[in-house]
mmCIF file of C-alpha atoms in Angstrom:
data_model
loop_
_atom_site.group_PDB
_atom_site.id
_atom_site.type_symbol
_atom_site.label_atom_id
_atom_site.label_comp_id
_atom_site.label_asym_id
_atom_site.label_seq_id
_atom_site.Cartn_x
_atom_site.Cartn_y
_atom_site.Cartn_z
ATOM 1 C CA UNK A 1 1.917 -0.503 -18.655
ATOM 2 C CA UNK A 2 4.030 1.672 -18.439
ATOM 3 C CA UNK A 3 5.622 3.808 -21.347
ATOM 4 C CA UNK A 4 7.455 6.385 -22.279
ATOM 5 C CA UNK A 5 4.868 8.884 -23.220
ATOM 6 C CA UNK A 6 2.984 7.920 -19.654
ATOM 7 C CA UNK A 7 2.356 10.832 -16.930
ATOM 8 C CA UNK A 8 4.593 11.119 -14.764
ATOM 9 C CA UNK A 9 2.641 10.361 -10.944
ATOM 10 C CA UNK A 10 4.735 13.070 -8.332
ATOM 11 C CA UNK A 11 3.497 12.733 -4.588
ATOM 12 C CA UNK A 12 4.021 15.033 -2.941
ATOM 13 C CA UNK A 13 5.351 14.032 0.802
ATOM 14 C CA UNK A 14 7.101 16.233 3.966
ATOM 15 C CA UNK A 15 6.555 17.208 8.212
ATOM 16 C CA UNK A 16 4.185 19.276 8.961
ATOM 17 C CA UNK A 17 4.669 23.411 8.676
ATOM 18 C CA UNK A 18 7.201 22.108 5.203
ATOM 19 C CA UNK A 19 4.857 23.768 3.199
ATOM 20 C CA UNK A 20 4.207 20.994 1.490
ATOM 21 C CA UNK A 21 0.690 22.241 0.318
ATOM 22 C CA UNK A 22 1.497 25.804 -0.502
ATOM 23 C CA UNK A 23 4.957 23.812 -2.945
ATOM 24 C CA UNK A 24 1.621 21.584 -4.413
ATOM 25 C CA UNK A 25 -0.293 24.669 -5.646
ATOM 26 C CA UNK A 26 3.424 26.759 -7.010
ATOM 27 C CA UNK A 27 3.753 23.859 -9.560
ATOM 28 C CA UNK A 28 0.222 23.052 -10.172
ATOM 29 C CA UNK A 29 0.492 27.214 -10.975
ATOM 30 C CA UNK A 30 3.918 26.650 -13.277
ATOM 31 C CA UNK A 31 1.907 23.890 -15.648
ATOM 32 C CA UNK A 32 -0.767 25.872 -16.372
ATOM 33 C CA UNK A 33 1.637 28.016 -17.561
ATOM 34 C CA UNK A 34 2.789 26.290 -19.602
ATOM 35 C CA UNK A 35 0.429 24.987 -20.858
ATOM 36 C CA UNK A 36 0.571 21.889 -19.679
ATOM 37 C CA UNK A 37 -2.169 20.536 -17.365
ATOM 38 C CA UNK A 38 -2.226 18.199 -14.716
ATOM 39 C CA UNK A 39 -4.244 15.349 -13.190
ATOM 40 C CA UNK A 40 -3.987 16.796 -9.673
ATOM 41 C CA UNK A 41 -5.286 14.453 -6.368
ATOM 42 C CA UNK A 42 -6.065 16.117 -2.343
ATOM 43 C CA UNK A 43 -5.078 13.045 0.097
ATOM 44 C CA UNK A 44 -5.309 15.153 3.041
ATOM 45 C CA UNK A 45 -9.218 14.043 4.696
ATOM 46 C CA UNK A 46 -8.304 16.221 7.010
ATOM 47 C CA UNK A 47 -7.128 20.120 5.151
ATOM 48 C CA UNK A 48 -10.641 23.082 5.027
ATOM 49 C CA UNK A 49 -8.899 24.601 2.274
ATOM 50 C CA UNK A 50 -7.191 23.989 -0.164
ATOM 51 C CA UNK A 51 -4.921 26.296 -2.358
ATOM 52 C CA UNK A 52 -5.572 24.406 -6.288
ATOM 53 C CA UNK A 53 -8.440 23.059 -7.443
ATOM 54 C CA UNK A 54 -7.927 19.204 -7.215
ATOM 55 C CA UNK A 55 -9.791 16.128 -9.649
ATOM 56 C CA UNK A 56 -9.529 13.706 -6.907
ATOM 57 C CA UNK A 57 -10.739 14.821 -3.559
ATOM 58 C CA UNK A 58 -10.096 12.684 -0.614
ATOM 59 C CA UNK A 59 -13.354 14.581 1.034
ATOM 60 C CA UNK A 60 -15.886 14.063 -1.703
ATOM 61 C CA UNK A 61 -16.018 10.718 -0.730
ATOM 62 C CA UNK A 62 -14.577 10.486 3.267
ATOM 63 C CA UNK A 63 -15.837 12.911 6.539
ATOM 64 C CA UNK A 64 -12.669 13.159 7.950
ATOM 65 C CA UNK A 65 -14.819 14.738 10.903
ATOM 66 C CA UNK A 66 -17.873 12.242 10.973
ATOM 67 C CA UNK A 67 -14.892 9.240 11.082
ATOM 68 C CA UNK A 68 -13.721 10.820 13.776
ATOM 69 C CA UNK A 69 -16.951 10.651 15.225
ATOM 70 C CA UNK A 70 -18.405 7.156 14.563
ATOM 71 C CA UNK A 71 -14.995 5.162 15.128
ATOM 72 C CA UNK A 72 -14.011 8.053 18.749
ATOM 73 C CA UNK A 73 -10.740 8.001 16.764
ATOM 74 C CA UNK A 74 -8.052 11.037 17.678
ATOM 75 C CA UNK A 75 -7.202 14.010 14.615
ATOM 76 C CA UNK A 76 -4.614 10.992 13.471
ATOM 77 C CA UNK A 77 -6.952 8.316 13.961
ATOM 78 C CA UNK A 78 -8.627 9.867 12.171
ATOM 79 C CA UNK A 79 -6.266 10.617 8.901
ATOM 80 C CA UNK A 80 -4.827 7.312 9.024
ATOM 81 C CA UNK A 81 -8.660 5.760 8.684
ATOM 82 C CA UNK A 82 -9.726 7.975 6.466
ATOM 83 C CA UNK A 83 -7.096 6.787 4.039
ATOM 84 C CA UNK A 84 -7.754 3.503 4.440
ATOM 85 C CA UNK A 85 -11.270 3.353 3.345
ATOM 86 C CA UNK A 86 -10.321 5.505 0.770
ATOM 87 C CA UNK A 87 -7.637 2.675 -0.806
ATOM 88 C CA UNK A 88 -10.999 0.846 -0.670
ATOM 89 C CA UNK A 89 -11.414 2.329 -3.753
ATOM 90 C CA UNK A 90 -8.115 3.093 -5.336
ATOM 91 C CA UNK A 91 -9.405 0.465 -8.115
ATOM 92 C CA UNK A 92 -11.610 2.875 -9.906
ATOM 93 C CA UNK A 93 -9.343 5.940 -9.105
ATOM 94 C CA UNK A 94 -6.404 3.971 -10.860
ATOM 95 C CA UNK A 95 -8.990 3.229 -13.526
ATOM 96 C CA UNK A 96 -10.459 7.362 -14.165
ATOM 97 C CA UNK A 97 -6.392 7.716 -14.443
ATOM 98 C CA UNK A 98 -5.689 5.302 -16.624
ATOM 99 C CA UNK A 99 -8.776 6.469 -18.768
ATOM 100 C CA UNK A 100 -7.630 10.110 -18.969
ATOM 101 C CA UNK A 101 -4.267 9.461 -19.283
ATOM 102 C CA UNK A 102 -5.186 7.228 -22.248
ATOM 103 C CA UNK A 103 -7.343 8.911 -24.005
ATOM 104 C CA UNK A 104 -10.319 6.498 -26.518
ATOM 105 C CA UNK A 105 -9.920 7.012 -30.469
ATOM 106 C CA UNK A 106 -12.129 8.786 -32.000
ATOM 107 C CA UNK A 107 -14.450 6.031 -34.068
ATOM 108 C CA UNK A 108 -14.337 6.928 -37.393
ATOM 109 C CA UNK A 109 -17.343 5.363 -38.611
ATOM 110 C CA UNK A 110 -19.712 7.770 -35.669
ATOM 111 C CA UNK A 111 -21.663 9.896 -37.848
ATOM 112 C CA UNK A 112 -22.029 11.830 -34.050
ATOM 113 C CA UNK A 113 -19.612 15.308 -33.776
ATOM 114 C CA UNK A 114 -16.492 14.775 -32.104
ATOM 115 C CA UNK A 115 -16.643 16.056 -28.655
ATOM 116 C CA UNK A 116 -12.965 18.482 -27.813
ATOM 117 C CA UNK A 117 -11.365 17.047 -25.210
ATOM 118 C CA UNK A 118 -8.101 17.859 -23.422
ATOM 119 C CA UNK A 119 -5.079 16.581 -24.231
ATOM 120 C CA UNK A 120 -3.817 13.757 -21.482
ATOM 121 C CA UNK A 121 -1.819 15.095 -19.034
ATOM 122 C CA UNK A 122 1.843 15.222 -18.852
ATOM 123 C CA UNK A 123 1.935 15.425 -14.963
ATOM 124 C CA UNK A 124 0.264 13.636 -11.962
ATOM 125 C CA UNK A 125 0.479 15.511 -8.918
ATOM 126 C CA UNK A 126 -0.376 13.948 -4.642
ATOM 127 C CA UNK A 127 -0.872 15.455 -2.236
ATOM 128 C CA UNK A 128 -0.825 13.713 0.516
ATOM 129 C CA UNK A 129 -1.328 14.672 5.138
ATOM 130 C CA UNK A 130 0.890 16.564 6.754
ATOM 131 C CA UNK A 131 0.969 13.990 9.467
ATOM 132 C CA UNK A 132 3.953 11.864 7.395
ATOM 133 C CA UNK A 133 3.932 8.797 9.411
ATOM 134 C CA UNK A 134 0.158 7.871 8.743
ATOM 135 C CA UNK A 135 0.722 8.051 4.678
ATOM 136 C CA UNK A 136 4.587 6.889 4.423
ATOM 137 C CA UNK A 137 3.914 3.454 6.785
ATOM 138 C CA UNK A 138 0.602 2.581 6.885
ATOM 139 C CA UNK A 139 -1.049 -0.533 4.482
ATOM 140 C CA UNK A 140 -3.604 2.376 2.910
ATOM 141 C CA UNK A 141 -0.513 4.197 1.945
ATOM 142 C CA UNK A 142 1.478 1.870 1.013
ATOM 143 C CA UNK A 143 -1.468 0.346 -1.411
ATOM 144 C CA UNK A 144 -1.559 3.623 -3.122
ATOM 145 C CA UNK A 145 1.977 4.696 -3.910
ATOM 146 C CA UNK A 146 2.120 0.934 -4.998
ATOM 147 C CA UNK A 147 -1.158 1.559 -6.956
ATOM 148 C CA UNK A 148 0.551 3.838 -9.110
ATOM 149 C CA UNK A 149 3.619 2.550 -9.320
ATOM 150 C CA UNK A 150 2.065 -0.079 -11.162
ATOM 151 C CA UNK A 151 0.308 2.049 -13.507
ATOM 152 C CA UNK A 152 2.546 4.704 -14.248
ATOM 153 C CA UNK A 153 5.750 6.618 -13.712
ATOM 154 C CA UNK A 154 6.633 7.600 -9.755
ATOM 155 C CA UNK A 155 8.079 9.754 -8.271
ATOM 156 C CA UNK A 156 8.100 10.990 -4.027
ATOM 157 C CA UNK A 157 9.313 14.551 -3.787
ATOM 158 C CA UNK A 158 10.546 14.829 0.267
ATOM 159 C CA UNK A 159 9.511 18.499 1.580
ATOM 160 C CA UNK A 160 11.763 19.650 3.828
ATOM 161 C CA UNK A 161 11.979 22.985 5.688
ATOM 162 C CA UNK A 162 14.964 25.365 4.931
ATOM 163 C CA UNK A 163 15.353 27.201 7.547
ATOM 164 C CA UNK A 164 14.510 24.689 10.317
ATOM 165 C CA UNK A 165 17.463 22.725 8.520
ATOM 166 C CA UNK A 166 20.341 24.467 9.009
ATOM 167 C CA UNK A 167 22.273 22.786 12.120
ATOM 168 C CA UNK A 168 23.543 19.402 11.614
ATOM 169 C CA UNK A 169 21.131 17.384 14.620
ATOM 170 C CA UNK A 170 18.029 18.124 12.750
ATOM 171 C CA UNK A 171 19.705 17.923 8.441
ATOM 172 C CA UNK A 172 21.041 14.405 9.803
ATOM 173 C CA UNK A 173 17.579 14.204 11.182
ATOM 174 C CA UNK A 174 15.937 15.104 7.510
ATOM 175 C CA UNK A 175 18.565 12.667 5.896
ATOM 176 C CA UNK A 176 17.449 9.819 8.142
ATOM 177 C CA UNK A 177 13.496 10.280 7.675
ATOM 178 C CA UNK A 178 14.413 10.728 3.421
ATOM 179 C CA UNK A 179 16.644 7.064 3.755
ATOM 180 C CA UNK A 180 13.607 5.509 5.786
ATOM 181 C CA UNK A 181 10.872 6.751 2.906
ATOM 182 C CA UNK A 182 13.422 5.994 0.752
ATOM 183 C CA UNK A 183 13.893 2.221 1.284
ATOM 184 C CA UNK A 184 10.149 1.498 1.958
ATOM 185 C CA UNK A 185 8.327 2.813 -0.803
ATOM 186 C CA UNK A 186 12.015 1.403 -3.484
ATOM 187 C CA UNK A 187 10.825 4.008 -5.723
ATOM 188 C CA UNK A 188 12.578 7.166 -7.323
ATOM 189 C CA UNK A 189 13.072 10.020 -4.382
ATOM 190 C CA UNK A 190 14.173 13.631 -4.697
ATOM 191 C CA UNK A 191 14.727 15.848 -1.724
ATOM 192 C CA UNK A 192 13.007 19.786 -2.550
ATOM 193 C CA UNK A 193 14.226 21.917 0.137
ATOM 194 C CA UNK A 194 11.671 24.379 0.478
ATOM 195 C CA UNK A 195 11.228 28.100 1.694
ATOM 196 C CA UNK A 196 14.856 29.285 -0.156
ATOM 197 C CA UNK A 197 13.749 32.684 0.590
ATOM 198 C CA UNK A 198 14.070 32.702 3.419
ATOM 199 C CA UNK A 199 17.282 30.363 4.022
ATOM 200 C CA UNK A 200 19.313 29.232 1.124
ATOM 201 C CA UNK A 201 19.929 25.596 1.344
ATOM 202 C CA UNK A 202 23.561 25.934 -0.302
ATOM 203 C CA UNK A 203 24.815 24.941 2.563
ATOM 204 C CA UNK A 204 22.738 21.577 2.708
ATOM 205 C CA UNK A 205 24.128 20.344 -0.868
ATOM 206 C CA UNK A 206 27.772 21.085 0.452
ATOM 207 C CA UNK A 207 27.187 18.680 3.363
ATOM 208 C CA UNK A 208 25.767 16.250 1.154
ATOM 209 C CA UNK A 209 28.139 16.259 -1.645
ATOM 210 C CA UNK A 210 31.508 17.844 0.874
ATOM 211 C CA UNK A 211 31.721 15.489 3.633
ATOM 212 C CA UNK A 212 34.575 17.623 5.352
ATOM 213 C CA UNK A 213 32.492 20.668 4.889
ATOM 214 C CA UNK A 214 29.640 18.571 6.647
ATOM 215 C CA UNK A 215 32.969 18.827 8.750
ATOM 216 C CA UNK A 216 33.731 21.125 9.321
ATOM 217 C CA UNK A 217 29.921 22.709 10.204
ATOM 218 C CA UNK A 218 29.817 19.608 12.813
ATOM 219 C CA UNK A 219 32.871 20.908 14.995
ATOM 220 C CA UNK A 220 31.857 24.229 14.775
ATOM 221 C CA UNK A 221 28.552 23.646 16.527
ATOM 222 C CA UNK A 222 29.927 21.438 19.106
ATOM 223 C CA UNK A 223 32.912 24.300 20.296
ATOM 224 C CA UNK A 224 29.308 26.408 20.685
ATOM 225 C CA UNK A 225 28.112 24.047 23.012
ATOM 226 C CA UNK A 226 24.953 23.637 20.628
ATOM 227 C CA UNK A 227 25.306 19.314 21.751
ATOM 228 C CA UNK A 228 24.780 20.807 25.852
ATOM 229 C CA UNK A 229 28.057 20.559 26.459
ATOM 230 C CA UNK A 230 29.171 22.489 29.950
ATOM 231 C CA UNK A 231 32.277 24.156 31.021
ATOM 232 C CA UNK A 232 34.620 27.144 29.951
ATOM 233 C CA UNK A 233 36.062 25.502 26.212
ATOM 234 C CA UNK A 234 32.929 24.537 25.192
ATOM 235 C CA UNK A 235 33.520 20.599 23.797
ATOM 236 C CA UNK A 236 29.234 20.076 23.740
ATOM 237 C CA UNK A 237 28.197 16.218 23.807
ATOM 238 C CA UNK A 238 30.767 14.270 22.491
ATOM 239 C CA UNK A 239 28.360 11.315 21.977
ATOM 240 C CA UNK A 240 26.414 12.892 19.839
ATOM 241 C CA UNK A 241 28.792 14.641 17.180
ATOM 242 C CA UNK A 242 29.880 11.284 17.484
ATOM 243 C CA UNK A 243 26.322 10.200 16.182
ATOM 244 C CA UNK A 244 26.239 12.613 13.858
ATOM 245 C CA UNK A 245 29.696 11.886 12.070
ATOM 246 C CA UNK A 246 28.690 8.141 11.948
ATOM 247 C CA UNK A 247 25.965 9.009 10.685
ATOM 248 C CA UNK A 248 26.897 11.245 7.771
ATOM 249 C CA UNK A 249 29.372 8.179 6.583
ATOM 250 C CA UNK A 250 27.213 5.719 6.541
ATOM 251 C CA UNK A 251 24.451 8.159 4.468
ATOM 252 C CA UNK A 252 27.630 8.910 1.618
ATOM 253 C CA UNK A 253 26.406 6.675 -1.167
ATOM 254 C CA UNK A 254 22.032 7.187 -0.075
ATOM 255 C CA UNK A 255 23.210 10.876 -1.195
ATOM 256 C CA UNK A 256 24.405 9.738 -4.860
ATOM 257 C CA UNK A 257 20.919 8.536 -5.282
ATOM 258 C CA UNK A 258 18.621 11.056 -4.636
ATOM 259 C CA UNK A 259 18.821 14.279 -6.281
ATOM 260 C CA UNK A 260 18.718 18.269 -4.789
ATOM 261 C CA UNK A 261 17.058 20.958 -4.849
ATOM 262 C CA UNK A 262 16.621 24.330 -3.794
ATOM 263 C CA UNK A 263 13.178 25.331 -4.035
ATOM 264 C CA UNK A 264 11.195 28.518 -2.882
ATOM 265 C CA UNK A 265 7.404 27.633 -2.998
ATOM 266 C CA UNK A 266 6.192 31.236 -2.420
ATOM 267 C CA UNK A 267 8.639 32.786 -5.409
ATOM 268 C CA UNK A 268 8.434 29.959 -7.852
ATOM 269 C CA UNK A 269 12.391 30.071 -7.133
ATOM 270 C CA UNK A 270 13.333 26.930 -8.275
ATOM 271 C CA UNK A 271 10.740 25.504 -10.172
ATOM 272 C CA UNK A 272 11.669 25.374 -13.560
ATOM 273 C CA UNK A 273 15.356 23.177 -11.645
ATOM 274 C CA UNK A 274 12.931 20.482 -9.448
ATOM 275 C CA UNK A 275 10.346 19.419 -13.193
ATOM 276 C CA UNK A 276 14.045 18.154 -15.056
ATOM 277 C CA UNK A 277 14.575 17.010 -12.269
ATOM 278 C CA UNK A 278 11.604 15.199 -12.309
ATOM 279 C CA UNK A 279 12.258 13.636 -16.098
ATOM 280 C CA UNK A 280 15.490 12.239 -15.307
ATOM 281 C CA UNK A 281 14.463 10.411 -12.395
ATOM 282 C CA UNK A 282 11.453 9.276 -14.385
ATOM 283 C CA UNK A 283 14.406 8.199 -16.600
ATOM 284 C CA UNK A 284 15.625 6.050 -14.002
ATOM 285 C CA UNK A 285 12.247 4.749 -12.618
ATOM 286 C CA UNK A 286 11.846 3.431 -16.166
ATOM 287 C CA UNK A 287 15.887 2.116 -16.445
ATOM 288 C CA UNK A 288 16.397 0.932 -13.259
ATOM 289 C CA UNK A 289 12.935 0.931 -10.860
ATOM 290 C CA UNK A 290 10.391 -0.970 -13.623
ATOM 291 C CA UNK A 291 12.356 -4.662 -13.950
ATOM 292 C CA UNK A 292 11.678 -4.572 -10.507
ATOM 293 C CA UNK A 293 8.082 -3.820 -9.891
ATOM 294 C CA UNK A 294 7.909 -6.259 -11.945
ATOM 295 C CA UNK A 295 9.778 -8.454 -10.292
ATOM 296 C CA UNK A 296 7.622 -8.082 -7.356
ATOM 297 C CA UNK A 297 4.664 -8.403 -9.076
ATOM 298 C CA UNK A 298 5.551 -11.511 -11.255
ATOM 299 C CA UNK A 299 6.777 -13.121 -7.435
ATOM 300 C CA UNK A 300 3.203 -12.315 -6.313
ATOM 301 C CA UNK A 301 2.042 -13.744 -9.237
ATOM 302 C CA UNK A 302 3.604 -16.563 -8.387
ATOM 303 C CA UNK A 303 2.602 -16.944 -4.874
ATOM 304 C CA UNK A 304 -1.051 -16.344 -5.639
ATOM 305 C CA UNK A 305 -0.809 -20.014 -8.259
ATOM 306 C CA UNK A 306 1.310 -21.976 -5.623
ATOM 307 C CA UNK A 307 -1.529 -20.704 -3.021
ATOM 308 C CA UNK A 308 -4.552 -21.650 -4.787
ATOM 309 C CA UNK A 309 -3.583 -24.984 -6.238
ATOM 310 C CA UNK A 310 -2.260 -25.938 -2.007
ATOM 311 C CA UNK A 311 -5.733 -24.397 -1.857
ATOM 312 C CA UNK A 312 -7.291 -26.782 -4.750
ATOM 313 C CA UNK A 313 -4.565 -29.817 -2.881
ATOM 314 C CA UNK A 314 -6.141 -29.188 0.714
ATOM 315 C CA UNK A 315 -9.841 -29.135 -0.588
ATOM 316 C CA UNK A 316 -9.243 -32.414 -3.152
ATOM 317 C CA UNK A 317 -7.539 -34.441 -0.237
ATOM 318 C CA UNK A 318 -11.133 -33.503 2.057
ATOM 319 C CA UNK A 319 -13.381 -34.875 -0.081
ATOM 320 C CA UNK A 320 -11.281 -37.489 -0.099
ATOM 321 C CA UNK A 321 -11.623 -37.480 3.393
ATOM 322 C CA UNK A 322 -15.464 -38.082 3.012
ATOM 323 C CA UNK A 323 -15.543 -41.337 0.847
ATOM 324 C CA UNK A 324 -13.112 -43.015 2.552
ATOM 325 C CA UNK A 325 -14.683 -47.112 3.850
ATOM 326 C CA UNK A 326 -15.569 -47.230 0.526
ATOM 327 C CA UNK A 327 -13.661 -49.574 -1.270
ATOM 328 C CA UNK A 328 -14.328 -49.113 -4.557
ATOM 329 C CA UNK A 329 -14.746 -46.097 -6.693
ATOM 330 C CA UNK A 330 -16.829 -46.820 -9.622
ATOM 331 C CA UNK A 331 -15.960 -43.344 -12.940
ATOM 332 C CA UNK A 332 -18.176 -44.372 -15.591
ATOM 333 C CA UNK A 333 -18.223 -48.544 -16.408
ATOM 334 C CA UNK A 334 -15.124 -49.387 -15.061
ATOM 335 C CA UNK A 335 -14.717 -49.906 -11.340
ATOM 336 C CA UNK A 336 -11.391 -48.033 -9.829
ATOM 337 C CA UNK A 337 -9.286 -49.514 -6.659
ATOM 338 C CA UNK A 338 -9.147 -46.909 -4.119
ATOM 339 C CA UNK A 339 -5.918 -46.027 -2.307
ATOM 340 C CA UNK A 340 -4.179 -48.941 -0.628
ATOM 341 C CA UNK A 341 -4.687 -47.781 2.911
ATOM 342 C CA UNK A 342 -8.198 -47.230 2.907
ATOM 343 C CA UNK A 343 -8.179 -50.433 1.560
ATOM 344 C CA UNK A 344 -7.114 -51.935 4.523
ATOM 345 C CA UNK A 345 -9.650 -49.920 6.824
ATOM 346 C CA UNK A 346 -12.562 -52.078 7.196
ATOM 347 C CA UNK A 347 -15.757 -51.580 8.979
ATOM 348 C CA UNK A 348 -16.342 -52.794 12.686
ATOM 349 C CA UNK A 349 -19.875 -53.886 13.686
ATOM 350 C CA UNK A 350 -18.962 -53.126 17.124
ATOM 351 C CA UNK A 351 -17.461 -49.772 16.085
ATOM 352 C CA UNK A 352 -20.795 -49.141 14.794
ATOM 353 C CA UNK A 353 -23.737 -50.341 15.821
ATOM 354 C CA UNK A 354 -25.878 -48.135 13.288
ATOM 355 C CA UNK A 355 -24.616 -50.475 10.606
ATOM 356 C CA UNK A 356 -26.403 -53.383 11.069
ATOM 357 C CA UNK A 357 -27.935 -55.868 7.815
ATOM 358 C CA UNK A 358 -31.178 -54.955 8.215
ATOM 359 C CA UNK A 359 -34.960 -52.800 7.320
ATOM 360 C CA UNK A 360 -33.271 -49.438 8.745
ATOM 361 C CA UNK A 361 -37.027 -48.190 9.751
ATOM 362 C CA UNK A 362 -36.907 -51.254 12.551
ATOM 363 C CA UNK A 363 -33.737 -50.308 13.907
ATOM 364 C CA UNK A 364 -35.080 -46.488 14.088
ATOM 365 C CA UNK A 365 -38.142 -48.388 16.078
ATOM 366 C CA UNK A 366 -36.148 -50.188 18.758
ATOM 367 C CA UNK A 367 -34.396 -47.472 19.552
ATOM 368 C CA UNK A 368 -37.004 -45.551 20.335
ATOM 369 C CA UNK A 369 -38.287 -48.455 22.219
ATOM 370 C CA UNK A 370 -35.432 -48.386 24.048
ATOM 371 C CA UNK A 371 -35.601 -45.133 24.793
ATOM 372 C CA UNK A 372 -38.946 -44.703 26.362
ATOM 373 C CA UNK A 373 -37.862 -48.045 28.074
ATOM 374 C CA UNK A 374 -35.691 -46.063 29.737
ATOM 375 C CA UNK A 375 -37.648 -43.213 30.513
ATOM 376 C CA UNK A 376 -35.783 -40.366 28.324
ATOM 377 C CA UNK A 377 -38.611 -39.109 26.651
ATOM 378 C CA UNK A 378 -42.179 -38.488 27.741
ATOM 379 C CA UNK A 379 -45.411 -40.886 26.481
ATOM 380 C CA UNK A 380 -46.119 -37.919 24.039
ATOM 381 C CA UNK A 381 -42.990 -37.953 21.853
ATOM 382 C CA UNK A 382 -43.074 -40.963 21.887
ATOM 383 C CA UNK A 383 -46.529 -42.029 19.666
ATOM 384 C CA UNK A 384 -45.379 -39.038 17.829
ATOM 385 C CA UNK A 385 -42.042 -40.508 16.877
ATOM 386 C CA UNK A 386 -43.234 -43.741 16.910
ATOM 387 C CA UNK A 387 -46.013 -42.672 14.132
ATOM 388 C CA UNK A 388 -43.757 -40.927 12.332
ATOM 389 C CA UNK A 389 -41.642 -44.872 12.125
ATOM 390 C CA UNK A 390 -45.050 -46.239 11.163
ATOM 391 C CA UNK A 391 -45.284 -43.266 8.086
ATOM 392 C CA UNK A 392 -41.883 -43.513 7.062
ATOM 393 C CA UNK A 393 -42.077 -48.250 6.390
ATOM 394 C CA UNK A 394 -45.823 -46.942 4.681
ATOM 395 C CA UNK A 395 -44.091 -44.559 2.540
#
C-alpha cells in the first residue's frame, strides 16, 4: 500500500514527435544532478537507442522485430503484441520496484559486512511508445498503469508539441485527447508543453484560463480564412468555428483539474516547475485518487468472491444431479432423506431395461448372444466376448 514516502511514478505519454524521449532524458539528468537517482523503465520496444540508461528495458526480454516476423504483424501490431507479452511479467516488475523502493533493513544479528546500497528512489520514470493509442487504449497499457497505481502514487505527464499546437484547431484536438486519457486512466495528469525554446507556451496558458482569449484567437483565424472559407471577406467555415467554440465551453471545467507547465527538453527550462507540479499531483493522488482506487479494488475483490461462490454452488448442484435417483443419502450411521424432487422421481423398468433384478453377467451374455443372432458382430469377436463373459463369471 502506497505511503507518503513511496516514490512517485511519472508515466510520460505523448504523440509521435512531441519530444517525449528527449524530455525523459532531461528529467532523468535533472534528478541525477539533484542527487536523487530515479528508477527508469523503457516500455518502447521499437526504439533503436535511448539517450538514458533504463533500469528495466522491454527490449531485454522482447524482440520487437522477431515478434513482427513470427506473428506476421506491422509496426503498430508488433508494438501492441510486444506490450501484451511484456504485461505478462508485470507481477515481477512490480515486485522489483517494491523491493527497490522498500529495501529490507539490515540484520543486526548477522556478522557479515553490510553492503552499501543506494537510497530508495523518489521517482519512477516510465517512457512509453510514440504510438500513444497503442499504450493508452490497449489492455496491456491498462494493466501496466493499474498495477503501478496500486503500489505507487502515479502521475500521467502528457507531452505536447507546442509549435504544432499554435492554432486553435490543433490546440483543441490535443485538449480533447488529453481529456480522453484523463478519464480513461483516472489518474492525475500534467500537461507538459514541450519545445518552449521554439515557441513560448504562454498562449496555451491564456487559452486554458481565459475564455475570451481563445475566442479572440478563434475570430482572428476565422477572419484569415484558416478554416477554408471562400470570398474576399474571409469568414472561414462557420461549422468549424462553432465546433471549437462549443468545445472550449465544454472543456472549461476540465482545465480546472489540470496542471500545465511549459518546458524545453533541449535547454532544460521549466523542469523545476514540472517536478513541483509532480509533487502537487502526488498529494492529489493520495487525497482524491487513492480512495477511489481502493474502492474499485474492493469491488473487484467482492465480484471475484461472488463469482467463486456461484461457481461452487453450480458445482455442488451438478454433483447433486449426478446422484439423482437415490432415495436416501447416508451420512455416518444416520440416513438423510434426499430432496422431495428426487423422491418424486422413480425408476421405470421399461425406461431402463438394463436395470433388471438378475445376475449382471447373465444379462450381459444375453445381450451379446442377441447381437450375434442379429448378425451385428462376427463369430471371432463373439467368441472373444463370450470368453470374457465366462471369465467374469468365474471370477
